[in-house]
Amino acid sequence: DLTTTEFKLLAVLMENTEAVHTRSDLLREVWGYSDDVATRTLDTHIKRLREKLGEAGKHVVTVRGTGYQFCMDATAAVAVAA
């Protein structure tokens, strides 16, 4: 079962699967944090979300230096993450 925050995070990622969501955008949209907050909260929630999604967790992709993206195509997810 997803927590409310995990569900909200997944919903934001899936609203636009073409977009790469920056860390600051996700922190603002999901937690209401300002842009200047340094926190590992997002990373922890992404990790837990991937674990709870099981095999589907591979679709939550880290875009190094930018943020996160939900890729519907698993092969594209691997290419984006590389």
PDB file of N, CA and C in Angstrom:
ATOM      1  N   ASP A   1       0.825  -1.195   0.000  1.00  0.00           N
ATOM      2  CA  ASP A   1       0.000   0.000   0.000  1.00  0.00           C
ATOM      3  C   ASP A   1       0.868   1.258   0.000  1.00  0.00           C
ATOM      4  N   LEU A   2       0.483   2.204  -0.826  1.00  0.00           N
ATOM      5  CA  LEU A   2       1.207   3.470  -0.892  1.00  0.00           C
ATOM      6  C   LEU A   2       0.704   4.416   0.183  1.00  0.00           C
ATOM      7  N   THR A   3       1.617   5.196   0.746  1.00  0.00           N
ATOM      8  CA  THR A   3       1.208   6.263   1.656  1.00  0.00           C
ATOM      9  C   THR A   3       0.605   7.386   0.822  1.00  0.00           C
ATOM     10  N   THR A   4      -0.032   8.323   1.467  1.00  0.00           N
ATOM     11  CA  THR A   4      -0.619   9.465   0.769  1.00  0.00           C
ATOM     12  C   THR A   4       0.450  10.228  -0.004  1.00  0.00           C
ATOM     13  N   THR A   5       1.597  10.430   0.612  1.00  0.00           N
ATOM     14  CA  THR A   5       2.677  11.168  -0.036  1.00  0.00           C
ATOM     15  C   THR A   5       3.228  10.403  -1.229  1.00  0.00           C
ATOM     16  N   GLU A   6       3.414   9.094  -1.088  1.00  0.00           N
ATOM     17  CA  GLU A   6       3.905   8.281  -2.203  1.00  0.00           C
ATOM     18  C   GLU A   6       2.919   8.313  -3.369  1.00  0.00           C
ATOM     19  N   PHE A   7       1.638   8.245  -3.047  1.00  0.00           N
ATOM     20  CA  PHE A   7       0.613   8.302  -4.093  1.00  0.00           C
ATOM     21  C   PHE A   7       0.642   9.650  -4.810  1.00  0.00           C
ATOM     22  N   LYS A   8       0.765  10.713  -4.042  1.00  0.00           N
ATOM     23  CA  LYS A   8       0.817  12.056  -4.629  1.00  0.00           C
ATOM     24  C   LYS A   8       2.054  12.206  -5.518  1.00  0.00           C
ATOM     25  N   LEU A   9       3.185  11.688  -5.060  1.00  0.00           N
ATOM     26  CA  LEU A   9       4.418  11.734  -5.835  1.00  0.00           C
ATOM     27  C   LEU A   9       4.254  10.974  -7.148  1.00  0.00           C
ATOM     28  N   LEU A  10       3.680   9.779  -7.095  1.00  0.00           N
ATOM     29  CA  LEU A  10       3.447   8.988  -8.296  1.00  0.00           C
ATOM     30  C   LEU A  10       2.488   9.709  -9.243  1.00  0.00           C
ATOM     31  N   ALA A  11       1.450  10.304  -8.696  1.00  0.00           N
ATOM     32  CA  ALA A  11       0.477  11.029  -9.519  1.00  0.00           C
ATOM     33  C   ALA A  11       1.139  12.196 -10.253  1.00  0.00           C
ATOM     34  N   VAL A  12       1.991  12.938  -9.559  1.00  0.00           N
ATOM     35  CA  VAL A  12       2.684  14.071 -10.189  1.00  0.00           C
ATOM     36  C   VAL A  12       3.592  13.562 -11.305  1.00  0.00           C
ATOM     37  N   LEU A  13       4.320  12.484 -11.056  1.00  0.00           N
ATOM     38  CA  LEU A  13       5.210  11.933 -12.077  1.00  0.00           C
ATOM     39  C   LEU A  13       4.434  11.441 -13.297  1.00  0.00           C
ATOM     40  N   MET A  14       3.255  10.878 -13.057  1.00  0.00           N
ATOM     41  CA  MET A  14       2.472  10.299 -14.153  1.00  0.00           C
ATOM     42  C   MET A  14       1.589  11.312 -14.880  1.00  0.00           C
ATOM     43  N   GLU A  15       1.422  12.511 -14.317  1.00  0.00           N
ATOM     44  CA  GLU A  15       0.616  13.541 -14.985  1.00  0.00           C
ATOM     45  C   GLU A  15       1.165  13.869 -16.357  1.00  0.00           C
ATOM     46  N   ASN A  16       2.482  13.892 -16.477  1.00  0.00           N
ATOM     47  CA  ASN A  16       3.120  14.169 -17.755  1.00  0.00           C
ATOM     48  C   ASN A  16       4.355  13.283 -17.865  1.00  0.00           C
ATOM     49  N   THR A  17       4.180  12.137 -18.499  1.00  0.00           N
ATOM     50  CA  THR A  17       5.284  11.182 -18.582  1.00  0.00           C
ATOM     51  C   THR A  17       6.391  11.633 -19.530  1.00  0.00           C
ATOM     52  N   GLU A  18       6.126  12.641 -20.335  1.00  0.00           N
ATOM     53  CA  GLU A  18       7.145  13.173 -21.243  1.00  0.00           C
ATOM     54  C   GLU A  18       8.122  14.096 -20.515  1.00  0.00           C
ATOM     55  N   ALA A  19       7.689  14.633 -19.397  1.00  0.00           N
ATOM     56  CA  ALA A  19       8.474  15.654 -18.695  1.00  0.00           C
ATOM     57  C   ALA A  19       9.442  15.038 -17.696  1.00  0.00           C
ATOM     58  N   VAL A  20      10.576  15.706 -17.547  1.00  0.00           N
ATOM     59  CA  VAL A  20      11.485  15.412 -16.450  1.00  0.00           C
ATOM     60  C   VAL A  20      11.134  16.402 -15.353  1.00  0.00           C
ATOM     61  N   HIS A  21      10.782  15.890 -14.195  1.00  0.00           N
ATOM     62  CA  HIS A  21      10.368  16.726 -13.073  1.00  0.00           C
ATOM     63  C   HIS A  21      11.595  17.023 -12.216  1.00  0.00           C
ATOM     64  N   THR A  22      11.905  18.300 -12.070  1.00  0.00           N
ATOM     65  CA  THR A  22      13.073  18.670 -11.276  1.00  0.00           C
ATOM     66  C   THR A  22      12.807  18.400  -9.801  1.00  0.00           C
ATOM     67  N   ARG A  23      13.884  18.286  -9.053  1.00  0.00           N
ATOM     68  CA  ARG A  23      13.774  18.067  -7.607  1.00  0.00           C
ATOM     69  C   ARG A  23      12.967  19.189  -6.963  1.00  0.00           C
ATOM     70  N   SER A  24      13.277  20.428  -7.348  1.00  0.00           N
ATOM     71  CA  SER A  24      12.585  21.556  -6.721  1.00  0.00           C
ATOM     72  C   SER A  24      11.098  21.558  -7.082  1.00  0.00           C
ATOM     73  N   ASP A  25      10.763  21.181  -8.309  1.00  0.00           N
ATOM     74  CA  ASP A  25       9.347  21.099  -8.697  1.00  0.00           C
ATOM     75  C   ASP A  25       8.618  20.054  -7.859  1.00  0.00           C
ATOM     76  N   LEU A  26       9.215  18.882  -7.707  1.00  0.00           N
ATOM     77  CA  LEU A  26       8.579  17.818  -6.929  1.00  0.00           C
ATOM     78  C   LEU A  26       8.461  18.190  -5.455  1.00  0.00           C
ATOM     79  N   LEU A  27       9.507  18.790  -4.905  1.00  0.00           N
ATOM     80  CA  LEU A  27       9.444  19.216  -3.500  1.00  0.00           C
ATOM     81  C   LEU A  27       8.344  20.254  -3.287  1.00  0.00           C
ATOM     82  N   ARG A  28       8.179  21.138  -4.247  1.00  0.00           N
ATOM     83  CA  ARG A  28       7.148  22.171  -4.143  1.00  0.00           C
ATOM     84  C   ARG A  28       5.753  21.557  -4.331  1.00  0.00           C
ATOM     85  N   GLU A  29       5.573  20.722  -5.359  1.00  0.00           N
ATOM     86  CA  GLU A  29       4.250  20.170  -5.678  1.00  0.00           C
ATOM     87  C   GLU A  29       3.768  19.131  -4.666  1.00  0.00           C
ATOM     88  N   VAL A  30       4.665  18.302  -4.169  1.00  0.00           N
ATOM     89  CA  VAL A  30       4.256  17.214  -3.277  1.00  0.00           C
ATOM     90  C   VAL A  30       4.298  17.629  -1.812  1.00  0.00           C
ATOM     91  N   TRP A  31       5.338  18.360  -1.411  1.00  0.00           N
ATOM     92  CA  TRP A  31       5.496  18.721  -0.002  1.00  0.00           C
ATOM     93  C   TRP A  31       5.220  20.185   0.306  1.00  0.00           C
ATOM     94  N   GLY A  32       5.170  21.031  -0.715  1.00  0.00           N
ATOM     95  CA  GLY A  32       4.954  22.449  -0.483  1.00  0.00           C
ATOM     96  C   GLY A  32       6.204  23.174  -0.003  1.00  0.00           C
ATOM     97  N   TYR A  33       7.383  22.570  -0.237  1.00  0.00           N
ATOM     98  CA  TYR A  33       8.647  23.186   0.171  1.00  0.00           C
ATOM     99  C   TYR A  33       9.040  24.275  -0.806  1.00  0.00           C
ATOM    100  N   SER A  34       9.807  25.239  -0.319  1.00  0.00           N
ATOM    101  CA  SER A  34      10.328  26.282  -1.196  1.00  0.00           C
ATOM    102  C   SER A  34      11.518  25.734  -1.976  1.00  0.00           C
ATOM    103  N   ASP A  35      11.944  26.451  -2.991  1.00  0.00           N
ATOM    104  CA  ASP A  35      13.022  25.994  -3.870  1.00  0.00           C
ATOM    105  C   ASP A  35      14.373  25.858  -3.183  1.00  0.00           C
ATOM    106  N   ASP A  36      14.585  26.571  -2.106  1.00  0.00           N
ATOM    107  CA  ASP A  36      15.915  26.599  -1.495  1.00  0.00           C
ATOM    108  C   ASP A  36      16.115  25.553  -0.390  1.00  0.00           C
ATOM    109  N   VAL A  37      15.238  24.571  -0.298  1.00  0.00           N
ATOM    110  CA  VAL A  37      15.343  23.547   0.737  1.00  0.00           C
ATOM    111  C   VAL A  37      16.260  22.428   0.251  1.00  0.00           C
ATOM    112  N   ALA A  38      17.214  22.063   1.093  1.00  0.00           N
ATOM    113  CA  ALA A  38      18.079  20.917   0.805  1.00  0.00           C
ATOM    114  C   ALA A  38      17.614  19.772   1.690  1.00  0.00           C
ATOM    115  N   THR A  39      17.099  18.713   1.063  1.00  0.00           N
ATOM    116  CA  THR A  39      16.577  17.596   1.835  1.00  0.00           C
ATOM    117  C   THR A  39      16.721  16.304   1.058  1.00  0.00           C
ATOM    118  N   ARG A  40      16.811  15.203   1.778  1.00  0.00           N
ATOM    119  CA  ARG A  40      16.875  13.877   1.164  1.00  0.00           C
ATOM    120  C   ARG A  40      15.490  13.223   1.161  1.00  0.00           C
ATOM    121  N   THR A  41      14.487  13.953   1.584  1.00  0.00           N
ATOM    122  CA  THR A  41      13.120  13.424   1.648  1.00  0.00           C
ATOM    123  C   THR A  41      12.680  12.858   0.301  1.00  0.00           C
ATOM    124  N   LEU A  42      12.920  13.586  -0.764  1.00  0.00           N
ATOM    125  CA  LEU A  42      12.504  13.141  -2.083  1.00  0.00           C
ATOM    126  C   LEU A  42      13.179  11.826  -2.452  1.00  0.00           C
ATOM    127  N   ASP A  43      14.482  11.736  -2.241  1.00  0.00           N
ATOM    128  CA  ASP A  43      15.223  10.521  -2.587  1.00  0.00           C
ATOM    129  C   ASP A  43      14.698   9.309  -1.811  1.00  0.00           C
ATOM    130  N   THR A  44      14.413   9.515  -0.547  1.00  0.00           N
ATOM    131  CA  THR A  44      13.886   8.446   0.295  1.00  0.00           C
ATOM    132  C   THR A  44      12.527   7.984  -0.208  1.00  0.00           C
ATOM    133  N   HIS A  45      11.674   8.920  -0.547  1.00  0.00           N
ATOM    134  CA  HIS A  45      10.336   8.564  -1.033  1.00  0.00           C
ATOM    135  C   HIS A  45      10.391   7.891  -2.408  1.00  0.00           C
ATOM    136  N   ILE A  46      11.273   8.328  -3.273  1.00  0.00           N
ATOM    137  CA  ILE A  46      11.437   7.691  -4.581  1.00  0.00           C
ATOM    138  C   ILE A  46      11.888   6.245  -4.384  1.00  0.00           C
ATOM    139  N   LYS A  47      12.842   6.034  -3.489  1.00  0.00           N
ATOM    140  CA  LYS A  47      13.349   4.681  -3.217  1.00  0.00           C
ATOM    141  C   LYS A  47      12.221   3.779  -2.715  1.00  0.00           C
ATOM    142  N   ARG A  48      11.461   4.261  -1.762  1.00  0.00           N
ATOM    143  CA  ARG A  48      10.349   3.471  -1.211  1.00  0.00           C
ATOM    144  C   ARG A  48       9.261   3.223  -2.253  1.00  0.00           C
ATOM    145  N   LEU A  49       8.987   4.233  -3.074  1.00  0.00           N
ATOM    146  CA  LEU A  49       7.984   4.095  -4.121  1.00  0.00           C
ATOM    147  C   LEU A  49       8.399   3.005  -5.104  1.00  0.00           C
ATOM    148  N   ARG A  50       9.662   3.039  -5.527  1.00  0.00           N
ATOM    149  CA  ARG A  50      10.158   2.008  -6.448  1.00  0.00           C
ATOM    150  C   ARG A  50      10.027   0.614  -5.841  1.00  0.00           C
ATOM    151  N   GLU A  51      10.378   0.498  -4.569  1.00  0.00           N
ATOM    152  CA  GLU A  51      10.276  -0.799  -3.886  1.00  0.00           C
ATOM    153  C   GLU A  51       8.833  -1.294  -3.853  1.00  0.00           C
ATOM    154  N   LYS A  52       7.911  -0.416  -3.521  1.00  0.00           N
ATOM    155  CA  LYS A  52       6.503  -0.799  -3.411  1.00  0.00           C
ATOM    156  C   LYS A  52       5.883  -1.121  -4.770  1.00  0.00           C
ATOM    157  N   LEU A  53       6.383  -0.491  -5.830  1.00  0.00           N
ATOM    158  CA  LEU A  53       5.861  -0.746  -7.164  1.00  0.00           C
ATOM    159  C   LEU A  53       6.385  -2.062  -7.740  1.00  0.00           C
ATOM    160  N   GLY A  54       7.396  -2.626  -7.110  1.00  0.00           N
ATOM    161  CA  GLY A  54       7.958  -3.886  -7.585  1.00  0.00           C
ATOM    162  C   GLY A  54       8.546  -3.735  -8.968  1.00  0.00           C
ATOM    163  N   GLU A  55       8.188  -4.644  -9.870  1.00  0.00           N
ATOM    164  CA  GLU A  55       8.702  -4.626 -11.245  1.00  0.00           C
ATOM    165  C   GLU A  55       8.404  -3.297 -11.942  1.00  0.00           C
ATOM    166  N   ALA A  56       7.274  -2.694 -11.649  1.00  0.00           N
ATOM    167  CA  ALA A  56       6.894  -1.417 -12.272  1.00  0.00           C
ATOM    168  C   ALA A  56       7.757  -0.259 -11.771  1.00  0.00           C
ATOM    169  N   GLY A  57       8.490  -0.456 -10.688  1.00  0.00           N
ATOM    170  CA  GLY A  57       9.356   0.587 -10.153  1.00  0.00           C
ATOM    171  C   GLY A  57      10.439   1.025 -11.121  1.00  0.00           C
ATOM    172  N   LYS A  58      10.757   0.155 -12.092  1.00  0.00           N
ATOM    173  CA  LYS A  58      11.787   0.511 -13.078  1.00  0.00           C
ATOM    174  C   LYS A  58      11.353   1.671 -13.969  1.00  0.00           C
ATOM    175  N   HIS A  59      10.064   1.981 -13.970  1.00  0.00           N
ATOM    176  CA  HIS A  59       9.557   3.085 -14.787  1.00  0.00           C
ATOM    177  C   HIS A  59       9.780   4.450 -14.135  1.00  0.00           C
ATOM    178  N   VAL A  60      10.116   4.457 -12.849  1.00  0.00           N
ATOM    179  CA  VAL A  60      10.458   5.703 -12.154  1.00  0.00           C
ATOM    180  C   VAL A  60      11.967   5.877 -12.331  1.00  0.00           C
ATOM    181  N   VAL A  61      12.326   6.798 -13.206  1.00  0.00           N
ATOM    182  CA  VAL A  61      13.704   6.931 -13.660  1.00  0.00           C
ATOM    183  C   VAL A  61      14.358   8.178 -13.078  1.00  0.00           C
ATOM    184  N   THR A  62      15.602   8.006 -12.639  1.00  0.00           N
ATOM    185  CA  THR A  62      16.406   9.145 -12.212  1.00  0.00           C
ATOM    186  C   THR A  62      17.071   9.747 -13.437  1.00  0.00           C
ATOM    187  N   VAL A  63      16.890  11.045 -13.625  1.00  0.00           N
ATOM    188  CA  VAL A  63      17.577  11.762 -14.693  1.00  0.00           C
ATOM    189  C   VAL A  63      18.683  12.558 -13.997  1.00  0.00           C
ATOM    190  N   ARG A  64      19.871  12.006 -14.079  1.00  0.00           N
ATOM    191  CA  ARG A  64      21.018  12.521 -13.317  1.00  0.00           C
ATOM    192  C   ARG A  64      21.204  14.026 -13.503  1.00  0.00           C
ATOM    193  N   GLY A  65      21.347  14.713 -12.371  1.00  0.00           N
ATOM    194  CA  GLY A  65      21.573  16.150 -12.384  1.00  0.00           C
ATOM    195  C   GLY A  65      20.328  16.988 -12.613  1.00  0.00           C
ATOM    196  N   THR A  66      19.170  16.323 -12.826  1.00  0.00           N
ATOM    197  CA  THR A  66      17.950  17.065 -13.131  1.00  0.00           C
ATOM    198  C   THR A  66      16.811  16.721 -12.198  1.00  0.00           C
ATOM    199  N   GLY A  67      16.428  15.447 -12.145  1.00  0.00           N
ATOM    200  CA  GLY A  67      15.286  15.060 -11.325  1.00  0.00           C
ATOM    201  C   GLY A  67      14.817  13.662 -11.644  1.00  0.00           C
ATOM    202  N   TYR A  68      13.499  13.511 -11.820  1.00  0.00           N
ATOM    203  CA  TYR A  68      12.901  12.198 -12.032  1.00  0.00           C
ATOM    204  C   TYR A  68      11.857  12.254 -13.136  1.00  0.00           C
ATOM    205  N   GLN A  69      11.628  11.085 -13.738  1.00  0.00           N
ATOM    206  CA  GLN A  69      10.647  10.977 -14.813  1.00  0.00           C
ATOM    207  C   GLN A  69       9.979   9.614 -14.714  1.00  0.00           C
ATOM    208  N   PHE A  70       8.700   9.552 -15.079  1.00  0.00           N
ATOM    209  CA  PHE A  70       8.007   8.274 -15.197  1.00  0.00           C
ATOM    210  C   PHE A  70       7.976   7.929 -16.673  1.00  0.00           C
ATOM    211  N   CYS A  71       8.665   6.854 -17.066  1.00  0.00           N
ATOM    212  CA  CYS A  71       8.731   6.420 -18.462  1.00  0.00           C
ATOM    213  C   CYS A  71       7.873   5.182 -18.629  1.00  0.00           C
ATOM    214  N   MET A  72       6.880   5.266 -19.505  1.00  0.00           N
ATOM    215  CA  MET A  72       5.994   4.134 -19.760  1.00  0.00           C
ATOM    216  C   MET A  72       6.738   2.994 -20.462  1.00  0.00           C
ATOM    217  N   ASP A  73       7.685   3.330 -21.318  1.00  0.00           N
ATOM    218  CA  ASP A  73       8.435   2.347 -22.077  1.00  0.00           C
ATOM    219  C   ASP A  73       9.702   1.986 -21.292  1.00  0.00           C
ATOM    220  N   ALA A  74       9.776   0.734 -20.854  1.00  0.00           N
ATOM    221  CA  ALA A  74      10.921   0.303 -20.034  1.00  0.00           C
ATOM    222  C   ALA A  74      12.243   0.446 -20.766  1.00  0.00           C
ATOM    223  N   THR A  75      12.290   0.225 -22.075  1.00  0.00           N
ATOM    224  CA  THR A  75      13.545   0.374 -22.823  1.00  0.00           C
ATOM    225  C   THR A  75      13.958   1.827 -22.895  1.00  0.00           C
ATOM    226  N   ALA A  76      12.983   2.728 -23.009  1.00  0.00           N
ATOM    227  CA  ALA A  76      13.286   4.157 -23.000  1.00  0.00           C
ATOM    228  C   ALA A  76      13.771   4.572 -21.621  1.00  0.00           C
ATOM    229  N   ALA A  77      13.203   3.969 -20.582  1.00  0.00           N
ATOM    230  CA  ALA A  77      13.607   4.275 -19.212  1.00  0.00           C
ATOM    231  C   ALA A  77      15.074   3.952 -19.011  1.00  0.00           C
ATOM    232  N   VAL A  78      15.515   2.830 -19.537  1.00  0.00           N
ATOM    233  CA  VAL A  78      16.915   2.452 -19.422  1.00  0.00           C
ATOM    234  C   VAL A  78      17.801   3.428 -20.189  1.00  0.00           C
ATOM    235  N   ALA A  79      17.364   3.839 -21.371  1.00  0.00           N
ATOM    236  CA  ALA A  79      18.141   4.766 -22.193  1.00  0.00           C
ATOM    237  C   ALA A  79      18.246   6.132 -21.527  1.00  0.00           C
ATOM    238  N   VAL A  80      17.156   6.602 -20.916  1.00  0.00           N
ATOM    239  CA  VAL A  80      17.158   7.914 -20.252  1.00  0.00           C
ATOM    240  C   VAL A  80      18.049   7.882 -19.036  1.00  0.00           C
ATOM    241  N   ALA A  81      18.015   6.797 -18.280  1.00  0.00           N
ATOM    242  CA  ALA A  81      18.775   6.708 -17.039  1.00  0.00           C
ATOM    243  C   ALA A  81      20.270   6.548 -17.290  1.00  0.00           C
ATOM    244  N   ALA A  82      20.645   6.034 -18.439  1.00  0.00           N
ATOM    245  CA  ALA A  82      22.057   5.763 -18.726  1.00  0.00           C
ATOM    246  C   ALA A  82      22.853   7.031 -18.940  1.00  0.00           C
TER     247      ALA A  82
END
